[in-house]
C-alpha positions as a printed Julia matrix, in Angstrom:
167×3 Matrix{Float64}:
 73.05   90.74  38.14
 70.24   92.82  39.57
 70.75   95.95  37.53
 69.53   96.71  34.06
 72.18   98.05  31.72
 71.55  100.01  28.52
 74.48  100.27  26.13
 74.23  102.93  23.43
 76.52  103.07  20.42
 75.91  106.72  19.61
 74.89  107.95  16.18
 72.34  107.62  13.42
 73.87  104.26  12.46
 74.3   103.07  16.05
 72.69  100.29  18.02
 71.25   99.91  21.49
 71.57   96.87  23.73
 69.53   96.43  26.89
 70.35   93.7   29.38
 67.8    93.17  32.14
 67.78   90.44  34.77
 65.18   88.55  32.69
 65.63   89.52  29.01
 68.06   90.98  26.5
 67.08   93.48  23.82
 69.04   94.67  20.81
 67.91   97.11  18.13
 69.19   99.68  15.7
 68.85  103.28  16.79
 65.62  104.4   15.15
 66.05  107.24  12.68
 63.88  109.31  10.39
 64.94  111.12   7.22
 64.65  114.88   6.98
 65.43  117.47   4.37
 68.81  118.92   5.3
 68.68  122.66   5.88
 72.19  123.32   4.56
 71.91  121.88   1.06
 68.97  122.01  -1.27
 67.63  118.52  -1.95
 69.98  116.85   0.55
 68.45  114.3    2.92
 69.96  113.33   6.27
 68.86  111.04   9.08
 68.19  112.06  12.63
 67.12  110.18  15.73
 63.42  109.31  15.8
 62.88  110.35  19.41
 59.32  109.06  19.69
 60.3   105.61  18.45
 63.41  105.5   20.64
 61.29  106.42  23.67
 58.78  103.68  22.81
 61.47  101.01  22.39
 63.19  101.85  25.68
 59.88  102.02  27.58
 58.85   98.66  26.14
 62.14   97.02  27.16
 61.97   98.52  30.67
 58.32   97.63  31.27
 57.97   96.64  34.92
 61.56   97.59  35.8
 62.37  100.11  38.5
 64.2   102.89  36.67
 66.43  103.46  39.71
 68.05  100.09  38.92
 68.86  101.13  35.34
 72.35  102.2   34.34
 72.82  103.8   30.91
 76.2   103.88  29.19
 76.43  106.01  26.03
 79.52  106.43  23.88
 80.79  109.96  23.58
 80.12  111.59  20.24
 82.77  111.48  17.55
 85.17  114.41  17.67
 87.86  115.29  15.15
 89.53  118.18  13.43
 88.04  120.48  10.81
 88.39  117.91   8.0
 85.63  115.77   9.55
 83.25  118.56  10.59
 80.15  117.07   8.91
 80.58  113.72  10.65
 81.31  115.41  13.95
 78.24  117.66  13.78
 76.03  114.69  12.92
 77.38  112.67  15.85
 76.78  115.54  18.26
 73.21  116.06  16.96
 72.45  112.37  17.54
 74.03  112.45  20.99
 71.92  115.44  22.0
 68.68  113.85  20.75
 69.47  110.59  22.53
 70.26  112.2   25.87
 67.07  114.28  25.58
 65.12  111.0   25.33
 66.97  109.59  28.34
 66.31  112.73  30.37
 62.61  112.75  29.37
 62.38  109.14  30.6
 64.09  110.07  33.88
 67.12  107.89  33.16
 70.56  109.04  34.21
 73.49  108.21  31.94
 77.25  107.97  31.88
 79.29  109.05  28.86
 82.02  106.55  28.06
 84.87  106.29  25.62
 84.87  103.31  23.24
 88.2   102.13  24.69
 86.44  101.37  28.0
 84.58   98.43  26.52
 86.36   97.6   23.24
 89.72   96.44  24.62
 88.23   94.16  27.3
 85.55   92.83  24.93
 87.4    92.62  21.61
 91.06   92.39  22.56
 93.9    94.33  20.95
 92.11   94.88  17.64
 93.04   98.11  15.82
 91.43   99.94  12.92
 87.8   100.76  12.27
 87.1    97.9    9.83
 88.76   95.33  12.08
 86.91   96.59  15.17
 83.59   96.36  13.33
 84.34   92.79  12.21
 85.47   91.77  15.72
 82.32   93.3   17.2
 80.16   91.34  14.78
 81.96   88.06  15.49
 81.9    88.53  19.27
 78.22   89.49  19.15
 77.37   86.39  17.1
 79.34   84.24  19.54
 77.71   85.65  22.67
 74.2    86.5   21.46
 73.21   84.12  18.63
 69.53   85.02  19.17
 70.32   88.4   17.53
 72.3    86.92  14.6
 70.06   88.36  11.87
 70.36   91.93  13.15
 74.07   91.61  13.96
 74.83   90.32  10.45
 72.66   92.98   8.79
 74.12   95.8   10.89
 77.64   94.32  10.74
 78.41   94.93  14.42
 76.98   94.41  17.9
 78.42   97.48  19.62
 75.37   98.55  21.65
 74.85   95.02  22.93
 78.53   94.55  23.74
 78.62   97.86  25.63
 75.67   96.7   27.74
 77.23   93.27  28.25
 80.58   94.71  29.32
 79.09   96.95  31.97
 76.55   94.34  33.13
 79.28   91.78  33.8
 82.04   94.04  35.05
 83.07   93.43  38.62
C-alpha cells in the first residue's frame, strides 16, 4: 500500500482513521460546545476546525498530499421527523469538508453500505452495527482498544482500512 487513506465517520460523535504506509492513527472528531442560537440556554457541539486541522496535519507530516485519499460518509438524511439530527449532520459535514479543502485534500463522499457490508458482514440495525464495528476494530487494531471501547465503535478506522485494502 503506497497511498494514505483517511476514513471519516461524519458527525459530532464521529471518528477519523488514518492509515499511512508507516503508521495508523485513530481519534474522535474534535468538537467544541457552543450556545445554540435556536433555544435559549441550549448547548450543542460543533466541529473544532482548528483542532481537526492540527490532528490531520500531524498525522500527514512528511506525506505527499497527492498520495492521500479521503473517504467521508455522507451526512445523515431523513424525513421531517428527524430534522434536528439531519441539520446537525449536515453542519458537521460542511465544517469537515471545509477543513479538507483548506488543507488541499480532495475527498470522496461514500455511503455507509460501501464499507459496512464488506467489513462487518450482514449485520442489520444501528445497535448491532455499532457493536460489530467495535468488535471488528478491537480484533484488527488492538493498539486502539481504549478509544474503541470508550467510543463504542471503530467506524472511521474501519472506513480507512476498507479503502486501503480494497483491490
